[in-house]
Amino acid sequence: MAIESQGRRPLSGREPGVEMTSGRSAEPESASEGEASTSPEPLDLVNKSVVKATVLLSELGRHRQGITATEIAQAVGMTRPTAFRLLLSLEQTGFVDRVDNRYMLGWQMARLGRLADPYAGAVARIQPVLDEYAGRFNETLTFVMVRGEVDHQVIAEASGSRFLTSNQYLGGTYPLHASATGKLILAELGDEKIAEVLPKKLDSYTSRTLTSRDALLQELHEIREKGYAVIDDELEEGLFAAGCPVRDPAGVLIGILTINGPTQRLKSDQLPETINQLRQAADEVAKALA
């Protein structure tokens, strides 16, 4: 029996950062300009200038066409002199580019982005939650990170004591119309967009797979109202899965948590309670990723 995943298992871990200085040394700065450290390390070990620099880089990522020093200072709640000094230092090291006094992410950010494992930190944060609830359910849980409108990838998995044989692995994607994950992703889109994404005739995986786009649209309307999705022998015979969305504080869909198991075990009178607990787990995953 296959669970909703395929591909290879991502690595997790982190490498200690290296503090860089450029030009004249910066005087100690207060954290009262809008940035508060959430690090568990002692405060005297945290370099506030580095923290502020990362805040600026994150904000620059929201402005592909660039932004002035004054505008970015206002956006992050920082004084203009502090923002300007940090931007100048980041520009000298290639992490920021400047065109006509507008700042944007530099070539070094692009280079490092290609080298980084985008999910290593996320997996480390959410794996304990998945392990805990997989033990409670005694079933298999998977977490999918959503990227863009329909792009997604399975990045984490946890299993209870019951062994669920799988011939698919982490790192892959699901068919949008034949998985609880895919249905939740599609439910975020409007019907016109779904018509652009899916053909009228959909691929069949089992005798119960929805192969009509119109029939799928009707189910997606119900999913939007219920807030969760299920598949019942639609991806593989004997496989039942239920999924709940994971959202960021702004309500944007960032991931989906699913429980996977044999139909005879999951499709029972206990399903409503299973959905309630899965929603709790999804909320905890969202908090871990915040």
mmCIF file of C-alpha atoms in Angstrom:
data_model
loop_
_atom_site.group_PDB
_atom_site.id
_atom_site.type_symbol
_atom_site.label_atom_id
_atom_site.label_comp_id
_atom_site.label_asym_id
_atom_site.label_seq_id
_atom_site.Cartn_x
_atom_site.Cartn_y
_atom_site.Cartn_z
ATOM 1 C CA MET A 1 0.000 0.000 0.000
ATOM 2 C CA ALA A 2 1.382 3.411 -0.901
ATOM 3 C CA ILE A 3 1.101 6.592 1.071
ATOM 4 C CA GLU A 4 0.768 9.959 -0.635
ATOM 5 C CA SER A 5 4.452 10.596 -1.360
ATOM 6 C CA GLN A 6 7.399 9.860 -3.616
ATOM 7 C CA GLY A 7 11.025 10.924 -4.161
ATOM 8 C CA ARG A 8 13.972 11.004 -1.791
ATOM 9 C CA ARG A 9 14.248 11.994 1.856
ATOM 10 C CA PRO A 10 15.605 15.517 2.359
ATOM 11 C CA LEU A 11 18.539 16.092 4.656
ATOM 12 C CA SER A 12 18.122 18.194 7.734
ATOM 13 C CA GLY A 13 20.587 20.178 9.779
ATOM 14 C CA ARG A 14 22.117 23.607 10.004
ATOM 15 C CA GLU A 15 25.545 25.168 9.794
ATOM 16 C CA PRO A 16 26.649 27.846 12.243
ATOM 17 C CA GLY A 17 26.726 31.295 10.696
ATOM 18 C CA VAL A 18 29.840 33.436 10.324
ATOM 19 C CA GLU A 19 29.679 37.063 11.352
ATOM 20 C CA MET A 20 31.077 39.450 8.741
ATOM 21 C CA THR A 21 31.973 43.107 9.113
ATOM 22 C CA SER A 22 32.681 45.591 6.380
ATOM 23 C CA GLY A 23 34.034 49.117 6.562
ATOM 24 C CA ARG A 24 33.878 50.946 9.878
ATOM 25 C CA SER A 25 32.699 49.121 12.972
ATOM 26 C CA ALA A 26 29.098 49.694 13.964
ATOM 27 C CA GLU A 27 28.216 50.942 17.387
ATOM 28 C CA PRO A 28 25.944 48.781 19.585
ATOM 29 C CA GLU A 29 22.308 49.299 18.644
ATOM 30 C CA SER A 30 19.096 48.906 20.571
ATOM 31 C CA ALA A 31 16.531 46.272 19.571
ATOM 32 C CA SER A 32 13.741 48.773 20.197
ATOM 33 C CA GLU A 33 13.493 49.901 16.547
ATOM 34 C CA GLY A 34 10.950 47.256 15.631
ATOM 35 C CA GLU A 35 12.993 44.041 15.699
ATOM 36 C CA ALA A 36 12.863 41.720 18.700
ATOM 37 C CA SER A 37 15.109 38.680 19.054
ATOM 38 C CA THR A 38 13.340 35.363 19.489
ATOM 39 C CA SER A 39 16.549 33.326 19.791
ATOM 40 C CA PRO A 40 16.748 30.927 22.745
ATOM 41 C CA GLU A 41 20.429 31.831 23.114
ATOM 42 C CA PRO A 42 21.532 34.333 25.805
ATOM 43 C CA LEU A 43 20.914 37.883 24.632
ATOM 44 C CA ASP A 44 24.593 38.855 24.937
ATOM 45 C CA LEU A 45 25.441 36.281 22.233
ATOM 46 C CA VAL A 46 23.021 37.733 19.689
ATOM 47 C CA ASN A 47 24.443 40.301 17.288
ATOM 48 C CA LYS A 48 21.583 42.742 16.801
ATOM 49 C CA SER A 49 23.078 44.200 13.629
ATOM 50 C CA VAL A 50 23.052 40.759 12.020
ATOM 51 C CA VAL A 51 19.439 40.255 13.067
ATOM 52 C CA LYS A 52 18.494 43.611 11.552
ATOM 53 C CA ALA A 53 20.360 42.792 8.353
ATOM 54 C CA THR A 54 18.323 39.609 7.919
ATOM 55 C CA VAL A 55 15.133 41.612 8.480
ATOM 56 C CA LEU A 56 16.181 43.920 5.642
ATOM 57 C CA LEU A 57 16.968 40.978 3.353
ATOM 58 C CA SER A 58 13.570 39.439 4.042
ATOM 59 C CA GLU A 59 11.847 42.715 3.218
ATOM 60 C CA LEU A 60 13.880 43.129 0.023
ATOM 61 C CA GLY A 61 12.559 39.745 -1.062
ATOM 62 C CA ARG A 62 9.089 41.317 -1.220
ATOM 63 C CA HIS A 63 10.216 44.074 -3.598
ATOM 64 C CA ARG A 64 11.557 42.535 -6.795
ATOM 65 C CA GLN A 65 11.785 45.954 -8.494
ATOM 66 C CA GLY A 66 13.735 47.448 -5.603
ATOM 67 C CA ILE A 67 12.981 49.824 -2.749
ATOM 68 C CA THR A 68 14.670 52.951 -1.361
ATOM 69 C CA ALA A 69 16.434 53.074 1.989
ATOM 70 C CA THR A 70 13.722 55.373 3.357
ATOM 71 C CA GLU A 71 10.929 53.071 2.215
ATOM 72 C CA ILE A 72 12.494 49.915 3.619
ATOM 73 C CA ALA A 73 13.293 51.626 6.927
ATOM 74 C CA GLN A 74 9.645 52.607 7.278
ATOM 75 C CA ALA A 75 8.470 49.133 6.264
ATOM 76 C CA VAL A 76 10.465 47.337 8.984
ATOM 77 C CA GLY A 77 10.304 50.007 11.682
ATOM 78 C CA MET A 78 13.990 50.909 11.573
ATOM 79 C CA THR A 79 15.695 54.309 11.516
ATOM 80 C CA ARG A 80 16.908 55.418 8.086
ATOM 81 C CA PRO A 81 20.583 55.798 9.160
ATOM 82 C CA THR A 82 20.615 52.250 10.531
ATOM 83 C CA ALA A 83 18.935 50.837 7.419
ATOM 84 C CA PHE A 84 21.269 52.773 5.125
ATOM 85 C CA ARG A 85 24.399 51.611 6.961
ATOM 86 C CA LEU A 86 23.309 47.964 6.865
ATOM 87 C CA LEU A 87 22.285 48.161 3.198
ATOM 88 C CA LEU A 88 25.662 49.669 2.312
ATOM 89 C CA SER A 89 27.477 46.832 4.092
ATOM 90 C CA LEU A 90 25.310 44.203 2.405
ATOM 91 C CA GLU A 91 25.920 45.866 -0.953
ATOM 92 C CA GLN A 92 29.693 45.649 -0.467
ATOM 93 C CA THR A 93 29.458 41.894 0.154
ATOM 94 C CA GLY A 94 27.145 41.184 -2.793
ATOM 95 C CA PHE A 95 24.036 40.348 -0.797
ATOM 96 C CA VAL A 96 22.315 43.550 -1.955
ATOM 97 C CA ASP A 97 22.378 45.343 -5.298
ATOM 98 C CA ARG A 98 21.572 49.042 -5.845
ATOM 99 C CA VAL A 99 20.189 50.612 -9.018
ATOM 100 C CA ASP A 100 19.279 54.315 -8.991
ATOM 101 C CA ASN A 101 19.114 54.354 -5.173
ATOM 102 C CA ARG A 102 16.741 51.400 -5.145
ATOM 103 C CA TYR A 103 17.944 48.315 -3.310
ATOM 104 C CA MET A 104 17.211 44.706 -4.219
ATOM 105 C CA LEU A 105 18.561 41.249 -3.408
ATOM 106 C CA GLY A 106 22.049 40.677 -4.798
ATOM 107 C CA TRP A 107 23.846 37.884 -6.640
ATOM 108 C CA GLN A 108 25.208 36.340 -3.440
ATOM 109 C CA MET A 109 21.659 35.665 -2.251
ATOM 110 C CA ALA A 110 20.907 33.860 -5.499
ATOM 111 C CA ARG A 111 24.093 31.806 -5.254
ATOM 112 C CA LEU A 112 23.496 30.736 -1.668
ATOM 113 C CA GLY A 113 19.852 30.033 -2.409
ATOM 114 C CA ARG A 114 20.868 27.435 -4.973
ATOM 115 C CA LEU A 115 23.102 25.735 -2.411
ATOM 116 C CA ALA A 116 20.679 25.695 0.504
ATOM 117 C CA ASP A 117 18.272 22.900 1.365
ATOM 118 C CA PRO A 118 15.021 24.883 1.463
ATOM 119 C CA TYR A 119 13.299 22.479 3.841
ATOM 120 C CA ALA A 120 15.984 21.385 6.301
ATOM 121 C CA GLY A 121 14.969 23.856 8.992
ATOM 122 C CA ALA A 122 11.266 23.258 8.434
ATOM 123 C CA VAL A 123 11.603 19.493 8.809
ATOM 124 C CA ALA A 124 13.526 19.874 12.062
ATOM 125 C CA ARG A 125 10.733 22.057 13.470
ATOM 126 C CA ILE A 126 7.747 19.963 12.475
ATOM 127 C CA GLN A 127 9.098 16.412 12.816
ATOM 128 C CA PRO A 128 8.418 16.232 16.589
ATOM 129 C CA VAL A 129 4.782 17.204 15.963
ATOM 130 C CA LEU A 130 4.396 14.558 13.261
ATOM 131 C CA ASP A 131 6.027 11.916 15.455
ATOM 132 C CA GLU A 132 3.742 12.721 18.384
ATOM 133 C CA TYR A 133 0.503 12.560 16.407
ATOM 134 C CA ALA A 134 1.567 9.536 14.388
ATOM 135 C CA GLY A 135 1.961 7.780 17.718
ATOM 136 C CA ARG A 136 -1.473 8.948 18.856
ATOM 137 C CA PHE A 137 -3.162 7.845 15.646
ATOM 138 C CA ASN A 138 -0.985 4.766 15.227
ATOM 139 C CA GLU A 139 -1.019 5.604 11.521
ATOM 140 C CA THR A 140 1.200 7.397 9.011
ATOM 141 C CA LEU A 141 1.296 11.197 8.724
ATOM 142 C CA THR A 142 2.835 13.162 5.870
ATOM 143 C CA PHE A 143 3.468 16.880 5.501
ATOM 144 C CA VAL A 144 3.517 18.674 2.163
ATOM 145 C CA MET A 145 5.035 22.109 1.666
ATOM 146 C CA VAL A 146 3.023 24.171 -0.821
ATOM 147 C CA ARG A 147 4.935 26.416 -3.209
ATOM 148 C CA GLY A 148 2.956 28.712 -5.464
ATOM 149 C CA GLU A 149 -0.510 27.842 -6.696
ATOM 150 C CA VAL A 150 -0.144 24.115 -7.325
ATOM 151 C CA ASP A 151 3.544 23.306 -6.801
ATOM 152 C CA HIS A 152 4.143 21.164 -3.744
ATOM 153 C CA GLN A 153 6.515 18.617 -2.258
ATOM 154 C CA VAL A 154 6.302 16.004 0.477
ATOM 155 C CA ILE A 155 9.036 16.963 2.945
ATOM 156 C CA ALA A 156 8.291 15.005 6.139
ATOM 157 C CA GLU A 157 6.697 11.764 7.276
ATOM 158 C CA ALA A 158 6.082 9.899 10.520
ATOM 159 C CA SER A 159 4.619 6.471 11.214
ATOM 160 C CA GLY A 160 2.977 4.872 14.227
ATOM 161 C CA SER A 161 3.691 1.359 15.420
ATOM 162 C CA ARG A 162 1.567 -0.090 12.640
ATOM 163 C CA PHE A 163 3.778 -0.695 9.637
ATOM 164 C CA LEU A 164 2.466 0.751 6.395
ATOM 165 C CA THR A 165 4.339 -0.570 3.388
ATOM 166 C CA SER A 166 5.169 2.172 0.900
ATOM 167 C CA ASN A 167 6.676 2.015 -2.571
ATOM 168 C CA GLN A 168 6.769 5.807 -2.789
ATOM 169 C CA TYR A 169 9.083 8.152 -0.905
ATOM 170 C CA LEU A 170 9.621 11.623 0.407
ATOM 171 C CA GLY A 171 10.447 14.392 -2.023
ATOM 172 C CA GLY A 172 7.715 13.838 -4.563
ATOM 173 C CA THR A 173 4.291 15.177 -5.457
ATOM 174 C CA TYR A 174 0.718 13.878 -5.590
ATOM 175 C CA PRO A 175 -1.790 13.860 -8.431
ATOM 176 C CA LEU A 176 -3.920 16.926 -7.785
ATOM 177 C CA HIS A 177 -7.278 15.278 -8.417
ATOM 178 C CA ALA A 178 -6.590 11.946 -6.700
ATOM 179 C CA SER A 179 -5.098 12.933 -3.347
ATOM 180 C CA ALA A 180 -6.333 14.716 -0.243
ATOM 181 C CA THR A 181 -3.370 17.045 -0.607
ATOM 182 C CA GLY A 182 -4.127 17.881 -4.221
ATOM 183 C CA LYS A 183 -7.804 18.500 -3.559
ATOM 184 C CA LEU A 184 -6.986 21.003 -0.798
ATOM 185 C CA ILE A 185 -4.537 22.779 -3.104
ATOM 186 C CA LEU A 186 -7.153 22.996 -5.849
ATOM 187 C CA ALA A 187 -9.802 24.178 -3.383
ATOM 188 C CA GLU A 188 -7.713 27.317 -2.851
ATOM 189 C CA LEU A 189 -8.142 28.232 -6.520
ATOM 190 C CA GLY A 190 -11.144 29.600 -8.353
ATOM 191 C CA ASP A 191 -13.091 27.363 -10.723
ATOM 192 C CA GLU A 192 -11.742 29.202 -13.776
ATOM 193 C CA LYS A 193 -8.149 28.676 -12.653
ATOM 194 C CA ILE A 194 -8.841 24.989 -11.988
ATOM 195 C CA ALA A 195 -10.139 24.691 -15.549
ATOM 196 C CA GLU A 196 -6.789 26.052 -16.727
ATOM 197 C CA VAL A 197 -4.819 23.640 -14.553
ATOM 198 C CA LEU A 198 -6.777 20.421 -15.175
ATOM 199 C CA PRO A 199 -8.126 18.860 -18.378
ATOM 200 C CA LYS A 200 -11.778 17.831 -18.590
ATOM 201 C CA LYS A 201 -10.797 14.156 -18.569
ATOM 202 C CA LEU A 202 -8.592 13.214 -15.619
ATOM 203 C CA ASP A 203 -6.261 10.247 -15.242
ATOM 204 C CA SER A 204 -7.638 7.173 -13.508
ATOM 205 C CA TYR A 205 -5.678 5.381 -10.777
ATOM 206 C CA THR A 206 -8.435 3.096 -9.485
ATOM 207 C CA SER A 207 -12.069 2.414 -10.297
ATOM 208 C CA ARG A 208 -13.020 5.124 -7.766
ATOM 209 C CA THR A 209 -10.794 7.937 -9.053
ATOM 210 C CA LEU A 210 -12.732 11.033 -10.097
ATOM 211 C CA THR A 211 -12.000 11.338 -13.801
ATOM 212 C CA SER A 212 -14.459 14.156 -14.581
ATOM 213 C CA ARG A 213 -13.304 17.698 -13.905
ATOM 214 C CA ASP A 214 -16.903 18.816 -13.366
ATOM 215 C CA ALA A 215 -17.446 16.115 -10.735
ATOM 216 C CA LEU A 216 -14.223 17.142 -9.042
ATOM 217 C CA LEU A 217 -15.320 20.779 -8.983
ATOM 218 C CA GLN A 218 -18.479 19.791 -7.105
ATOM 219 C CA GLU A 219 -16.392 18.021 -4.464
ATOM 220 C CA LEU A 220 -14.029 21.000 -4.204
ATOM 221 C CA HIS A 221 -16.991 23.227 -3.353
ATOM 222 C CA GLU A 222 -17.755 20.909 -0.419
ATOM 223 C CA ILE A 223 -14.106 20.870 0.639
ATOM 224 C CA ARG A 224 -14.072 24.674 0.832
ATOM 225 C CA GLU A 225 -17.004 24.533 3.241
ATOM 226 C CA LYS A 226 -15.689 21.645 5.358
ATOM 227 C CA GLY A 227 -12.076 22.773 5.489
ATOM 228 C CA TYR A 228 -10.615 19.312 4.922
ATOM 229 C CA ALA A 229 -10.380 16.711 2.154
ATOM 230 C CA VAL A 230 -10.366 12.923 1.903
ATOM 231 C CA ILE A 231 -9.663 10.261 -0.669
ATOM 232 C CA ASP A 232 -11.330 6.863 -0.460
ATOM 233 C CA ASP A 233 -9.629 4.223 -2.637
ATOM 234 C CA GLU A 234 -9.033 6.924 -5.280
ATOM 235 C CA LEU A 235 -5.239 6.863 -5.464
ATOM 236 C CA GLU A 236 -4.748 3.211 -4.596
ATOM 237 C CA GLU A 237 -7.082 0.378 -3.727
ATOM 238 C CA GLY A 238 -7.448 0.097 0.033
ATOM 239 C CA LEU A 239 -5.893 3.483 0.796
ATOM 240 C CA PHE A 240 -7.812 6.145 2.711
ATOM 241 C CA ALA A 241 -6.335 9.567 3.441
ATOM 242 C CA ALA A 242 -7.567 12.747 5.061
ATOM 243 C CA GLY A 243 -5.856 16.124 4.859
ATOM 244 C CA CYS A 244 -6.060 19.445 6.692
ATOM 245 C CA PRO A 245 -4.524 22.742 5.582
ATOM 246 C CA VAL A 246 -1.634 24.426 7.378
ATOM 247 C CA ARG A 247 -1.767 28.213 7.123
ATOM 248 C CA ASP A 248 0.509 31.082 8.090
ATOM 249 C CA PRO A 249 -0.695 33.874 10.413
ATOM 250 C CA ALA A 250 -2.126 35.725 7.389
ATOM 251 C CA GLY A 251 -4.240 32.701 6.423
ATOM 252 C CA VAL A 252 -2.147 31.779 3.384
ATOM 253 C CA LEU A 253 -1.867 28.045 2.630
ATOM 254 C CA ILE A 254 1.724 26.962 3.255
ATOM 255 C CA GLY A 255 1.318 23.235 3.710
ATOM 256 C CA ILE A 256 -0.987 20.273 4.129
ATOM 257 C CA LEU A 257 -0.951 17.558 6.777
ATOM 258 C CA THR A 258 -2.424 14.170 5.872
ATOM 259 C CA ILE A 259 -3.138 10.945 7.684
ATOM 260 C CA ASN A 260 -2.838 7.804 5.563
ATOM 261 C CA GLY A 261 -3.947 4.254 6.267
ATOM 262 C CA PRO A 262 -6.075 1.293 5.246
ATOM 263 C CA THR A 263 -9.664 2.148 4.387
ATOM 264 C CA GLN A 264 -11.069 -0.345 6.888
ATOM 265 C CA ARG A 265 -9.246 1.385 9.756
ATOM 266 C CA LEU A 266 -9.639 5.073 8.949
ATOM 267 C CA LYS A 267 -13.080 5.095 7.331
ATOM 268 C CA SER A 268 -15.084 4.469 10.481
ATOM 269 C CA ASP A 269 -17.276 6.150 13.088
ATOM 270 C CA GLN A 270 -14.062 7.604 14.527
ATOM 271 C CA LEU A 271 -13.342 9.664 11.401
ATOM 272 C CA PRO A 272 -14.851 12.946 12.757
ATOM 273 C CA GLU A 273 -12.639 12.726 15.858
ATOM 274 C CA THR A 274 -9.654 11.855 13.666
ATOM 275 C CA ILE A 275 -10.279 15.007 11.612
ATOM 276 C CA ASN A 276 -10.520 17.106 14.790
ATOM 277 C CA GLN A 277 -7.167 15.800 16.035
ATOM 278 C CA LEU A 278 -5.620 16.225 12.603
ATOM 279 C CA ARG A 279 -6.714 19.866 12.659
ATOM 280 C CA GLN A 280 -5.022 20.278 16.047
ATOM 281 C CA ALA A 281 -1.862 18.759 14.640
ATOM 282 C CA ALA A 282 -2.036 21.100 11.630
ATOM 283 C CA ASP A 283 -2.328 24.085 13.985
ATOM 284 C CA GLU A 284 0.748 22.908 15.893
ATOM 285 C CA VAL A 285 2.694 22.510 12.660
ATOM 286 C CA ALA A 286 1.704 26.058 11.682
ATOM 287 C CA LYS A 287 2.980 27.366 15.026
ATOM 288 C CA ALA A 288 6.232 25.443 14.610
ATOM 289 C CA LEU A 289 6.769 27.036 11.199
ATOM 290 C CA ALA A 290 5.828 30.564 12.290
#
